[in-house]
């Protein structure tokens, strides 16, 4: 998915100053963002109160939307730099194309993992025909400096490890949970897991005290560490936890996001993660001039133009909310 905001706001993030070293319960409200003509998403990261959770730097939750008579998701070719994108669906399907030649339909509970490295471009669309409902999340992981210039590549994993307890099925999307590791390539210690809870379940999920965590609710009614988290909201949990109490009032779908606090300060603008103002401006120029980001073949439509970069210098400062 792309940040299609025409007035793309600058997000300066990262750095120890943002990280809460102890358990907290901080409820983050979504911001509604229009994505193209037909899709509205709820943006949880970056959020006014919090920019990152570990290396997770961007979280959009969308649907469930009835797209039976709609085109559904139509995100034209656009570039990425310095990040990985994670596509995660609960309903429907997304057809992914990218400049490395990938053409892949992503279905519910399959991992679509795109590592942009130094430069990639991709499109995402609801295939024709498509399922009636579309429901999912789109997330970005910031790449650490040592790996942010890697060759772009795309991975699709239909089989992912499960961690189970009575009433809980956790699918390990990325990283490691309770010793179970996703086959997706990671570049910093982190975890992303889908938590499916049946009504009435009370359980404790094992956590790594060195990670900071947040839980996104995708469906149902669940309490996370005693806090009711409604679909489309996210609870930031801080660090220093060895377990997380979960209680499902109804059947519920949650997403656990966590990771080692991301030490580096980054500049995030539009679809790029960089370190300096110059890098971001160069990336925009390269996209607009048609160089470096390659070509997406087969998408029926024009590629996305980049918004204007703010006139003021973009600085990688990390300690201001
Ligand atoms: Mn994208």
PDB file of C-alpha atoms and ligand atoms in Angstrom:
ATOM      1  CA  UNK A   1       0.000   0.000   0.000  1.00  0.00           C
ATOM      2  CA  UNK A   2       1.074   3.522  -0.559  1.00  0.00           C
ATOM      3  CA  UNK A   3       0.889   6.656   1.426  1.00  0.00           C
ATOM      4  CA  UNK A   4      -1.431   8.448  -0.979  1.00  0.00           C
ATOM      5  CA  UNK A   5      -1.775  11.550   1.158  1.00  0.00           C
ATOM      6  CA  UNK A   6      -1.419  14.520  -1.141  1.00  0.00           C
ATOM      7  CA  UNK A   7      -0.026  16.580   1.705  1.00  0.00           C
ATOM      8  CA  UNK A   8       2.347  13.918   2.942  1.00  0.00           C
ATOM      9  CA  UNK A   9       3.378  14.977   6.425  1.00  0.00           C
ATOM     10  CA  UNK A  10       6.950  14.624   7.513  1.00  0.00           C
ATOM     11  CA  UNK A  11       7.481  12.121  10.273  1.00  0.00           C
ATOM     12  CA  UNK A  12      10.727  12.265  12.199  1.00  0.00           C
ATOM     13  CA  UNK A  13      11.043   9.159  14.281  1.00  0.00           C
ATOM     14  CA  UNK A  14      13.302   6.706  15.991  1.00  0.00           C
ATOM     15  CA  UNK A  15      15.761   7.174  18.788  1.00  0.00           C
ATOM     16  CA  UNK A  16      15.730   6.042  22.387  1.00  0.00           C
ATOM     17  CA  UNK A  17      13.913   9.187  23.479  1.00  0.00           C
ATOM     18  CA  UNK A  18      10.627   7.798  22.204  1.00  0.00           C
ATOM     19  CA  UNK A  19      10.825   4.483  23.951  1.00  0.00           C
ATOM     20  CA  UNK A  20       9.047   3.741  27.170  1.00  0.00           C
ATOM     21  CA  UNK A  21      11.295   1.490  29.270  1.00  0.00           C
ATOM     22  CA  UNK A  22       8.476   0.022  31.332  1.00  0.00           C
ATOM     23  CA  UNK A  23       5.041  -1.469  30.758  1.00  0.00           C
ATOM     24  CA  UNK A  24       2.422   1.120  29.863  1.00  0.00           C
ATOM     25  CA  UNK A  25      -1.091   1.024  28.433  1.00  0.00           C
ATOM     26  CA  UNK A  26      -1.437   3.805  25.908  1.00  0.00           C
ATOM     27  CA  UNK A  27      -4.475   3.649  23.637  1.00  0.00           C
ATOM     28  CA  UNK A  28      -3.791   5.025  20.149  1.00  0.00           C
ATOM     29  CA  UNK A  29      -6.700   6.245  18.048  1.00  0.00           C
ATOM     30  CA  UNK A  30      -6.630   5.849  14.286  1.00  0.00           C
ATOM     31  CA  UNK A  31      -6.548   8.662  11.772  1.00  0.00           C
ATOM     32  CA  UNK A  32      -8.837   8.134   8.797  1.00  0.00           C
ATOM     33  CA  UNK A  33      -7.005   8.441   5.491  1.00  0.00           C
ATOM     34  CA  UNK A  34      -8.531   8.211   2.023  1.00  0.00           C
ATOM     35  CA  UNK A  35      -6.532   5.848  -0.171  1.00  0.00           C
ATOM     36  CA  UNK A  36      -7.360   6.534  -3.782  1.00  0.00           C
ATOM     37  CA  UNK A  37     -11.033   6.766  -4.689  1.00  0.00           C
ATOM     38  CA  UNK A  38     -12.428   3.652  -3.165  1.00  0.00           C
ATOM     39  CA  UNK A  39     -10.602   2.754   0.026  1.00  0.00           C
ATOM     40  CA  UNK A  40     -10.509   4.452   3.388  1.00  0.00           C
ATOM     41  CA  UNK A  41      -7.985   3.204   5.937  1.00  0.00           C
ATOM     42  CA  UNK A  42      -7.377   3.710   9.636  1.00  0.00           C
ATOM     43  CA  UNK A  43      -3.770   4.798  10.239  1.00  0.00           C
ATOM     44  CA  UNK A  44      -2.329   3.769  13.601  1.00  0.00           C
ATOM     45  CA  UNK A  45       1.348   4.532  12.913  1.00  0.00           C
ATOM     46  CA  UNK A  46       2.766   7.065  12.665  1.00  0.00           C
ATOM     47  CA  UNK A  47       0.417   8.453  15.303  1.00  0.00           C
ATOM     48  CA  UNK A  48       0.332  11.826  16.963  1.00  0.00           C
ATOM     49  CA  UNK A  49       1.465  10.242  20.211  1.00  0.00           C
ATOM     50  CA  UNK A  50       3.807   7.563  18.882  1.00  0.00           C
ATOM     51  CA  UNK A  51       5.834   7.145  15.740  1.00  0.00           C
ATOM     52  CA  UNK A  52       7.306   3.627  15.939  1.00  0.00           C
ATOM     53  CA  UNK A  53       7.000   0.315  17.784  1.00  0.00           C
ATOM     54  CA  UNK A  54      10.373  -1.398  17.444  1.00  0.00           C
ATOM     55  CA  UNK A  55      11.158  -1.149  13.726  1.00  0.00           C
ATOM     56  CA  UNK A  56       7.420  -1.030  12.837  1.00  0.00           C
ATOM     57  CA  UNK A  57       7.006   2.444  11.398  1.00  0.00           C
ATOM     58  CA  UNK A  58       3.663   2.367   9.579  1.00  0.00           C
ATOM     59  CA  UNK A  59       0.383   0.574  10.285  1.00  0.00           C
ATOM     60  CA  UNK A  60      -2.833   0.903   8.270  1.00  0.00           C
ATOM     61  CA  UNK A  61      -5.942  -1.143   9.075  1.00  0.00           C
ATOM     62  CA  UNK A  62      -8.695  -1.323   6.450  1.00  0.00           C
ATOM     63  CA  UNK A  63     -12.108  -2.967   6.163  1.00  0.00           C
ATOM     64  CA  UNK A  64     -13.970  -5.147   6.367  1.00  0.00           C
ATOM     65  CA  UNK A  65     -15.343  -3.388   3.286  1.00  0.00           C
ATOM     66  CA  UNK A  66     -18.059  -4.779   1.024  1.00  0.00           C
ATOM     67  CA  UNK A  67     -16.458  -4.416  -2.415  1.00  0.00           C
ATOM     68  CA  UNK A  68     -18.826  -6.763  -4.285  1.00  0.00           C
ATOM     69  CA  UNK A  69     -19.774  -3.964  -6.688  1.00  0.00           C
ATOM     70  CA  UNK A  70     -16.599  -1.892  -6.256  1.00  0.00           C
ATOM     71  CA  UNK A  71     -13.139  -1.981  -7.798  1.00  0.00           C
ATOM     72  CA  UNK A  72     -11.752  -2.493  -4.296  1.00  0.00           C
ATOM     73  CA  UNK A  73      -8.103  -1.694  -3.689  1.00  0.00           C
ATOM     74  CA  UNK A  74      -6.465   0.074  -6.616  1.00  0.00           C
ATOM     75  CA  UNK A  75      -3.044   1.406  -5.643  1.00  0.00           C
ATOM     76  CA  UNK A  76      -1.049   2.374  -8.754  1.00  0.00           C
ATOM     77  CA  UNK A  77       2.714   1.828  -9.103  1.00  0.00           C
ATOM     78  CA  UNK A  78       4.658   3.817  -6.499  1.00  0.00           C
ATOM     79  CA  UNK A  79       8.171   3.651  -5.053  1.00  0.00           C
ATOM     80  CA  UNK A  80       9.617   2.564  -1.696  1.00  0.00           C
ATOM     81  CA  UNK A  81      13.036   2.957  -0.117  1.00  0.00           C
ATOM     82  CA  UNK A  82      14.600   1.879   3.179  1.00  0.00           C
ATOM     83  CA  UNK A  83      11.763  -0.351   4.396  1.00  0.00           C
ATOM     84  CA  UNK A  84       9.879  -3.632   4.156  1.00  0.00           C
ATOM     85  CA  UNK A  85       6.146  -3.815   3.533  1.00  0.00           C
ATOM     86  CA  UNK A  86       3.993  -6.507   5.136  1.00  0.00           C
ATOM     87  CA  UNK A  87       0.595  -7.323   3.619  1.00  0.00           C
ATOM     88  CA  UNK A  88      -1.753  -9.216   5.954  1.00  0.00           C
ATOM     89  CA  UNK A  89      -5.319 -10.126   5.090  1.00  0.00           C
ATOM     90  CA  UNK A  90      -8.253 -11.489   7.066  1.00  0.00           C
ATOM     91  CA  UNK A  91     -10.625 -11.425   4.096  1.00  0.00           C
ATOM     92  CA  UNK A  92     -10.324 -10.950   0.345  1.00  0.00           C
ATOM     93  CA  UNK A  93      -7.202 -10.950  -1.764  1.00  0.00           C
ATOM     94  CA  UNK A  94      -4.636  -8.484  -3.107  1.00  0.00           C
ATOM     95  CA  UNK A  95      -2.726  -8.829  -6.356  1.00  0.00           C
ATOM     96  CA  UNK A  96       0.849  -7.606  -5.915  1.00  0.00           C
ATOM     97  CA  UNK A  97       3.145  -6.589  -8.789  1.00  0.00           C
ATOM     98  CA  UNK A  98       6.619  -5.136  -8.383  1.00  0.00           C
ATOM     99  CA  UNK A  99       9.658  -3.961 -10.304  1.00  0.00           C
ATOM    100  CA  UNK A 100      11.579  -7.175  -9.580  1.00  0.00           C
ATOM    101  CA  UNK A 101       8.989  -8.969 -11.742  1.00  0.00           C
ATOM    102  CA  UNK A 102       6.829 -10.350  -8.924  1.00  0.00           C
ATOM    103  CA  UNK A 103       3.192 -11.140  -9.697  1.00  0.00           C
ATOM    104  CA  UNK A 104       1.544 -12.656  -6.643  1.00  0.00           C
ATOM    105  CA  UNK A 105      -1.973 -12.960  -5.252  1.00  0.00           C
ATOM    106  CA  UNK A 106      -1.906 -12.634  -1.467  1.00  0.00           C
ATOM    107  CA  UNK A 107      -4.705 -14.393   0.408  1.00  0.00           C
ATOM    108  CA  UNK A 108      -5.884 -14.363   4.035  1.00  0.00           C
ATOM    109  CA  UNK A 109      -3.210 -15.413   6.544  1.00  0.00           C
ATOM    110  CA  UNK A 110      -0.465 -15.510   3.912  1.00  0.00           C
ATOM    111  CA  UNK A 111       2.591 -13.299   4.250  1.00  0.00           C
ATOM    112  CA  UNK A 112       3.390 -10.868   1.458  1.00  0.00           C
ATOM    113  CA  UNK A 113       6.755  -9.394   2.406  1.00  0.00           C
ATOM    114  CA  UNK A 114       8.437  -6.855   0.144  1.00  0.00           C
ATOM    115  CA  UNK A 115      11.924  -5.651   1.005  1.00  0.00           C
ATOM    116  CA  UNK A 116      12.490  -2.389  -0.820  1.00  0.00           C
ATOM    117  CA  UNK A 117      16.128  -2.085   0.161  1.00  0.00           C
ATOM    118  CA  UNK A 118      17.595   0.771  -1.853  1.00  0.00           C
ATOM    119  CA  UNK A 119      14.692   1.046  -4.319  1.00  0.00           C
ATOM    120  CA  UNK A 120      11.608  -0.792  -5.529  1.00  0.00           C
ATOM    121  CA  UNK A 121       8.242   0.073  -7.015  1.00  0.00           C
ATOM    122  CA  UNK A 122       5.005  -1.893  -6.779  1.00  0.00           C
ATOM    123  CA  UNK A 123       1.246  -1.829  -7.293  1.00  0.00           C
ATOM    124  CA  UNK A 124      -1.556  -3.453  -5.296  1.00  0.00           C
ATOM    125  CA  UNK A 125      -5.022  -4.155  -6.589  1.00  0.00           C
ATOM    126  CA  UNK A 126      -8.103  -6.198  -5.890  1.00  0.00           C
ATOM    127  CA  UNK A 127      -8.121  -8.812  -8.637  1.00  0.00           C
ATOM    128  CA  UNK A 128     -11.110  -9.208 -10.964  1.00  0.00           C
ATOM    129  CA  UNK A 129     -13.187 -11.041  -9.934  1.00  0.00           C
ATOM    130  CA  UNK A 130     -12.622 -10.705  -6.206  1.00  0.00           C
ATOM    131  CA  UNK A 131     -14.193 -11.813  -2.945  1.00  0.00           C
ATOM    132  CA  UNK A 132     -17.031  -9.721  -1.543  1.00  0.00           C
ATOM    133  CA  UNK A 133     -15.172  -8.500   1.556  1.00  0.00           C
ATOM    134  CA  UNK A 134     -11.731  -6.949   1.906  1.00  0.00           C
ATOM    135  CA  UNK A 135     -10.179  -6.727   5.358  1.00  0.00           C
ATOM    136  CA  UNK A 136      -6.529  -6.410   6.215  1.00  0.00           C
ATOM    137  CA  UNK A 137      -3.549  -4.471   7.445  1.00  0.00           C
ATOM    138  CA  UNK A 138      -0.595  -2.949   5.675  1.00  0.00           C
ATOM    139  CA  UNK A 139       2.558  -2.398   7.678  1.00  0.00           C
ATOM    140  CA  UNK A 140       6.065  -1.088   7.139  1.00  0.00           C
ATOM    141  CA  UNK A 141       9.240  -2.107   8.899  1.00  0.00           C
ATOM    142  CA  UNK A 142      12.130   0.390   8.844  1.00  0.00           C
ATOM    143  CA  UNK A 143      15.412  -1.177   7.734  1.00  0.00           C
ATOM    144  CA  UNK A 144      18.455  -0.522   9.933  1.00  0.00           C
ATOM    145  CA  UNK A 145      21.270   1.464   8.347  1.00  0.00           C
ATOM    146  CA  UNK A 146      23.459  -1.617   7.790  1.00  0.00           C
ATOM    147  CA  UNK A 147      20.797  -3.234   5.577  1.00  0.00           C
ATOM    148  CA  UNK A 148      18.773  -0.439   4.062  1.00  0.00           C
ATOM    149  CA  UNK A 149      20.610  -0.570   0.726  1.00  0.00           C
ATOM    150  CA  UNK A 150      20.091  -4.311   0.128  1.00  0.00           C
ATOM    151  CA  UNK A 151      18.827  -5.555  -3.220  1.00  0.00           C
ATOM    152  CA  UNK A 152      15.036  -5.298  -3.473  1.00  0.00           C
ATOM    153  CA  UNK A 153      13.169  -8.603  -3.210  1.00  0.00           C
ATOM    154  CA  UNK A 154       9.715 -10.045  -2.575  1.00  0.00           C
ATOM    155  CA  UNK A 155       8.721 -13.087  -0.523  1.00  0.00           C
ATOM    156  CA  UNK A 156       5.411 -14.887  -0.325  1.00  0.00           C
ATOM    157  CA  UNK A 157       4.813 -17.457   2.424  1.00  0.00           C
ATOM    158  CA  UNK A 158       1.493 -19.296   2.512  1.00  0.00           C
ATOM    159  CA  UNK A 159       2.619 -21.535   5.380  1.00  0.00           C
ATOM    160  CA  UNK A 160       3.513 -19.807   8.634  1.00  0.00           C
ATOM    161  CA  UNK A 161       4.274 -21.272  12.070  1.00  0.00           C
ATOM    162  CA  UNK A 162       1.515 -21.353  14.678  1.00  0.00           C
ATOM    163  CA  UNK A 163       1.697 -20.927  18.435  1.00  0.00           C
ATOM    164  CA  UNK A 164      -1.387 -22.329  20.133  1.00  0.00           C
ATOM    165  CA  UNK A 165      -2.966 -22.297  23.580  1.00  0.00           C
ATOM    166  CA  UNK A 166      -6.569 -23.114  24.555  1.00  0.00           C
ATOM    167  CA  UNK A 167      -8.719 -20.579  22.671  1.00  0.00           C
ATOM    168  CA  UNK A 168      -5.711 -18.923  21.010  1.00  0.00           C
ATOM    169  CA  UNK A 169      -4.094 -19.489  17.629  1.00  0.00           C
ATOM    170  CA  UNK A 170      -1.150 -17.180  16.994  1.00  0.00           C
ATOM    171  CA  UNK A 171       0.285 -17.073  13.480  1.00  0.00           C
ATOM    172  CA  UNK A 172       3.866 -15.833  13.403  1.00  0.00           C
ATOM    173  CA  UNK A 173       3.927 -13.379  10.513  1.00  0.00           C
ATOM    174  CA  UNK A 174       7.420 -12.014  10.968  1.00  0.00           C
ATOM    175  CA  UNK A 175      10.200 -12.598  13.502  1.00  0.00           C
ATOM    176  CA  UNK A 176       9.861 -14.945  16.454  1.00  0.00           C
ATOM    177  CA  UNK A 177       7.135 -15.613  19.021  1.00  0.00           C
ATOM    178  CA  UNK A 178       7.541 -18.151  21.836  1.00  0.00           C
ATOM    179  CA  UNK A 179      10.347 -19.882  19.910  1.00  0.00           C
ATOM    180  CA  UNK A 180       8.429 -20.152  16.619  1.00  0.00           C
ATOM    181  CA  UNK A 181      10.073 -18.268  13.754  1.00  0.00           C
ATOM    182  CA  UNK A 182       8.513 -16.921  10.569  1.00  0.00           C
ATOM    183  CA  UNK A 183      10.340 -17.785   7.329  1.00  0.00           C
ATOM    184  CA  UNK A 184      10.174 -14.091   6.326  1.00  0.00           C
ATOM    185  CA  UNK A 185      13.530 -12.311   6.224  1.00  0.00           C
ATOM    186  CA  UNK A 186      14.059  -9.750   8.984  1.00  0.00           C
ATOM    187  CA  UNK A 187      16.851  -7.243   9.501  1.00  0.00           C
ATOM    188  CA  UNK A 188      16.316  -6.349  13.169  1.00  0.00           C
ATOM    189  CA  UNK A 189      14.918  -8.269  16.180  1.00  0.00           C
ATOM    190  CA  UNK A 190      11.142  -7.954  15.956  1.00  0.00           C
ATOM    191  CA  UNK A 191       7.847  -9.819  15.891  1.00  0.00           C
ATOM    192  CA  UNK A 192       4.552  -9.542  14.096  1.00  0.00           C
ATOM    193  CA  UNK A 193       1.858 -12.091  14.968  1.00  0.00           C
ATOM    194  CA  UNK A 194      -1.822 -12.594  14.204  1.00  0.00           C
ATOM    195  CA  UNK A 195      -3.793 -13.569  17.324  1.00  0.00           C
ATOM    196  CA  UNK A 196      -7.102 -15.372  16.769  1.00  0.00           C
ATOM    197  CA  UNK A 197      -9.043 -15.707  20.039  1.00  0.00           C
ATOM    198  CA  UNK A 198     -12.313 -17.539  20.592  1.00  0.00           C
ATOM    199  CA  UNK A 199     -15.039 -16.003  22.773  1.00  0.00           C
ATOM    200  CA  UNK A 200     -14.400 -16.458  26.472  1.00  0.00           C
ATOM    201  CA  UNK A 201     -10.678 -17.125  26.163  1.00  0.00           C
ATOM    202  CA  UNK A 202      -8.383 -15.863  28.896  1.00  0.00           C
ATOM    203  CA  UNK A 203      -4.721 -16.447  28.235  1.00  0.00           C
ATOM    204  CA  UNK A 204      -1.228 -15.030  28.706  1.00  0.00           C
ATOM    205  CA  UNK A 205       1.027 -14.544  25.726  1.00  0.00           C
ATOM    206  CA  UNK A 206       4.781 -14.909  26.412  1.00  0.00           C
ATOM    207  CA  UNK A 207       6.734 -11.729  25.566  1.00  0.00           C
ATOM    208  CA  UNK A 208      10.379 -10.651  25.415  1.00  0.00           C
ATOM    209  CA  UNK A 209      11.065  -7.983  28.081  1.00  0.00           C
ATOM    210  CA  UNK A 210      13.666  -6.330  25.810  1.00  0.00           C
ATOM    211  CA  UNK A 211      11.034  -5.635  23.130  1.00  0.00           C
ATOM    212  CA  UNK A 212       8.491  -2.856  23.086  1.00  0.00           C
ATOM    213  CA  UNK A 213       5.021  -3.957  21.956  1.00  0.00           C
ATOM    214  CA  UNK A 214       1.664  -2.807  20.706  1.00  0.00           C
ATOM    215  CA  UNK A 215      -1.544  -4.697  19.910  1.00  0.00           C
ATOM    216  CA  UNK A 216      -3.824  -3.728  17.031  1.00  0.00           C
ATOM    217  CA  UNK A 217      -7.427  -4.927  17.131  1.00  0.00           C
ATOM    218  CA  UNK A 218      -8.792  -6.041  13.763  1.00  0.00           C
ATOM    219  CA  UNK A 219     -12.112  -7.538  14.857  1.00  0.00           C
ATOM    220  CA  UNK A 220     -14.217  -8.546  17.832  1.00  0.00           C
ATOM    221  CA  UNK A 221     -14.133  -7.472  21.435  1.00  0.00           C
ATOM    222  CA  UNK A 222     -10.981  -8.165  23.419  1.00  0.00           C
ATOM    223  CA  UNK A 223      -9.258  -6.808  26.495  1.00  0.00           C
ATOM    224  CA  UNK A 224      -5.482  -6.440  26.313  1.00  0.00           C
ATOM    225  CA  UNK A 225      -3.853  -6.181  29.750  1.00  0.00           C
ATOM    226  CA  UNK A 226      -7.319  -5.235  31.026  1.00  0.00           C
ATOM    227  CA  UNK A 227      -7.922  -2.488  28.461  1.00  0.00           C
ATOM    228  CA  UNK A 228     -10.788  -2.914  25.972  1.00  0.00           C
ATOM    229  CA  UNK A 229      -9.320  -2.396  22.489  1.00  0.00           C
ATOM    230  CA  UNK A 230     -11.879  -1.843  19.741  1.00  0.00           C
ATOM    231  CA  UNK A 231     -11.316  -2.822  16.095  1.00  0.00           C
ATOM    232  CA  UNK A 232      -9.216  -0.176  14.391  1.00  0.00           C
ATOM    233  CA  UNK A 233      -7.488   0.894  17.610  1.00  0.00           C
ATOM    234  CA  UNK A 234      -4.051   0.015  18.905  1.00  0.00           C
ATOM    235  CA  UNK A 235      -2.759  -0.287  22.454  1.00  0.00           C
ATOM    236  CA  UNK A 236       0.903   0.613  22.996  1.00  0.00           C
ATOM    237  CA  UNK A 237       2.381  -1.523  25.758  1.00  0.00           C
ATOM    238  CA  UNK A 238       5.961  -0.284  26.306  1.00  0.00           C
ATOM    239  CA  UNK A 239       8.841  -2.584  27.288  1.00  0.00           C
ATOM    240  CA  UNK A 240       9.706  -4.813  30.223  1.00  0.00           C
ATOM    241  CA  UNK A 241       6.919  -7.378  29.886  1.00  0.00           C
ATOM    242  CA  UNK A 242       7.372 -11.145  30.099  1.00  0.00           C
ATOM    243  CA  UNK A 243       3.730 -11.882  29.340  1.00  0.00           C
ATOM    244  CA  UNK A 244       0.579 -10.214  28.111  1.00  0.00           C
ATOM    245  CA  UNK A 245      -2.877 -10.976  29.556  1.00  0.00           C
ATOM    246  CA  UNK A 246      -5.535 -11.331  26.847  1.00  0.00           C
ATOM    247  CA  UNK A 247      -9.278 -11.806  27.306  1.00  0.00           C
ATOM    248  CA  UNK A 248     -11.727 -12.284  24.453  1.00  0.00           C
ATOM    249  CA  UNK A 249     -15.316 -11.208  25.113  1.00  0.00           C
ATOM    250  CA  UNK A 250     -16.318 -12.341  21.610  1.00  0.00           C
ATOM    251  CA  UNK A 251     -14.301 -14.080  18.912  1.00  0.00           C
ATOM    252  CA  UNK A 252     -11.535 -11.562  18.256  1.00  0.00           C
ATOM    253  CA  UNK A 253      -8.694 -10.919  15.823  1.00  0.00           C
ATOM    254  CA  UNK A 254      -5.652  -9.019  17.112  1.00  0.00           C
ATOM    255  CA  UNK A 255      -2.233  -8.286  15.757  1.00  0.00           C
ATOM    256  CA  UNK A 256       0.814  -8.214  18.027  1.00  0.00           C
ATOM    257  CA  UNK A 257       3.642  -5.933  16.895  1.00  0.00           C
ATOM    258  CA  UNK A 258       6.929  -5.676  18.746  1.00  0.00           C
ATOM    259  CA  UNK A 259      10.642  -5.331  18.473  1.00  0.00           C
ATOM    260  CA  UNK A 260      13.837  -4.069  19.968  1.00  0.00           C
ATOM    261  CA  UNK A 261      13.545  -0.296  20.280  1.00  0.00           C
ATOM    262  CA  UNK A 262      14.829   1.129  16.994  1.00  0.00           C
ATOM    263  CA  UNK A 263      17.948   3.067  17.984  1.00  0.00           C
ATOM    264  CA  UNK A 264      18.496   4.933  14.730  1.00  0.00           C
ATOM    265  CA  UNK A 265      16.815   8.186  13.912  1.00  0.00           C
ATOM    266  CA  UNK A 266      15.038   8.123  10.584  1.00  0.00           C
ATOM    267  CA  UNK A 267      13.313  10.526   8.256  1.00  0.00           C
ATOM    268  CA  UNK A 268      10.071   9.165   6.867  1.00  0.00           C
ATOM    269  CA  UNK A 269       8.380  11.048   4.074  1.00  0.00           C
ATOM    270  CA  UNK A 270       5.737   9.758   1.648  1.00  0.00           C
ATOM    271  CA  UNK A 271       6.822   6.198   0.794  1.00  0.00           C
ATOM    272  CA  UNK A 272      10.467   6.615   1.730  1.00  0.00           C
ATOM    273  CA  UNK A 273      12.495   5.942   4.849  1.00  0.00           C
ATOM    274  CA  UNK A 274      15.873   7.687   4.834  1.00  0.00           C
ATOM    275  CA  UNK A 275      18.327   9.393   7.104  1.00  0.00           C
ATOM    276  CA  UNK A 276      18.784  12.821   5.524  1.00  0.00           C
ATOM    277  CA  UNK A 277      16.853  15.527   3.745  1.00  0.00           C
ATOM    278  CA  UNK A 278      19.061  15.117   0.652  1.00  0.00           C
ATOM    279  CA  UNK A 279      18.334  11.393   0.392  1.00  0.00           C
ATOM    280  CA  UNK A 280      14.583  11.921   0.498  1.00  0.00           C
ATOM    281  CA  UNK A 281      14.669  14.708  -2.104  1.00  0.00           C
ATOM    282  CA  UNK A 282      16.899  12.596  -4.357  1.00  0.00           C
ATOM    283  CA  UNK A 283      14.534   9.631  -4.055  1.00  0.00           C
ATOM    284  CA  UNK A 284      11.576  11.800  -5.051  1.00  0.00           C
ATOM    285  CA  UNK A 285      13.494  13.203  -8.001  1.00  0.00           C
ATOM    286  CA  UNK A 286      14.557   9.719  -9.117  1.00  0.00           C
ATOM    287  CA  UNK A 287      10.960   8.484  -8.992  1.00  0.00           C
ATOM    288  CA  UNK A 288       9.655  11.485 -10.911  1.00  0.00           C
ATOM    289  CA  UNK A 289      12.375  11.184 -13.574  1.00  0.00           C
ATOM    290  CA  UNK A 290      11.741   7.462 -13.959  1.00  0.00           C
ATOM    291  CA  UNK A 291      15.131   6.242 -12.779  1.00  0.00           C
ATOM    292  CA  UNK A 292      16.284   3.862 -10.048  1.00  0.00           C
ATOM    293  CA  UNK A 293      12.908   2.448  -8.934  1.00  0.00           C
ATOM    294  CA  UNK A 294      12.374   0.191 -11.926  1.00  0.00           C
ATOM    295  CA  UNK A 295       9.119  -0.528 -13.688  1.00  0.00           C
ATOM    296  CA  UNK A 296       5.934  -2.322 -12.665  1.00  0.00           C
ATOM    297  CA  UNK A 297       4.606  -4.308 -15.609  1.00  0.00           C
ATOM    298  CA  UNK A 298       0.955  -5.103 -16.263  1.00  0.00           C
ATOM    299  CA  UNK A 299      -0.828  -2.565 -14.066  1.00  0.00           C
ATOM    300  CA  UNK A 300      -3.786  -1.057 -15.906  1.00  0.00           C
ATOM    301  CA  UNK A 301      -3.259   2.636 -15.203  1.00  0.00           C
ATOM    302  CA  UNK A 302      -0.753   5.384 -14.601  1.00  0.00           C
ATOM    303  CA  UNK A 303       1.891   5.381 -11.924  1.00  0.00           C
ATOM    304  CA  UNK A 304       1.543   7.638  -8.882  1.00  0.00           C
ATOM    305  CA  UNK A 305       3.144  11.055  -8.850  1.00  0.00           C
ATOM    306  CA  UNK A 306       4.966  12.124  -5.715  1.00  0.00           C
ATOM    307  CA  UNK A 307       3.688  15.049  -3.644  1.00  0.00           C
ATOM    308  CA  UNK A 308       5.895  18.109  -3.172  1.00  0.00           C
ATOM    309  CA  UNK A 309       8.568  17.848  -0.520  1.00  0.00           C
ATOM    310  CA  UNK A 310       8.100  20.494   2.201  1.00  0.00           C
ATOM    311  CA  UNK A 311      10.233  23.591   1.633  1.00  0.00           C
ATOM    312  CA  UNK A 312      11.750  23.312   5.095  1.00  0.00           C
ATOM    313  CA  UNK A 313      14.687  20.978   5.581  1.00  0.00           C
ATOM    314  CA  UNK A 314      13.783  17.461   6.719  1.00  0.00           C
ATOM    315  CA  UNK A 315      15.852  16.554   9.758  1.00  0.00           C
ATOM    316  CA  UNK A 316      16.336  13.196  11.415  1.00  0.00           C
ATOM    317  CA  UNK A 317      15.686  14.150  14.980  1.00  0.00           C
ATOM    318  CA  UNK A 318      14.185  11.517  17.169  1.00  0.00           C
ATOM    319  CA  UNK A 319      13.403  12.850  20.590  1.00  0.00           C
ATOM    320  CA  UNK A 320      10.398  15.046  19.928  1.00  0.00           C
ATOM    321  CA  UNK A 321       6.951  13.625  19.876  1.00  0.00           C
TER     322      UNK A 321
HETATM  323 MN1  LIG B   1       3.430   0.488  -1.158  1.00  0.00          MN
END
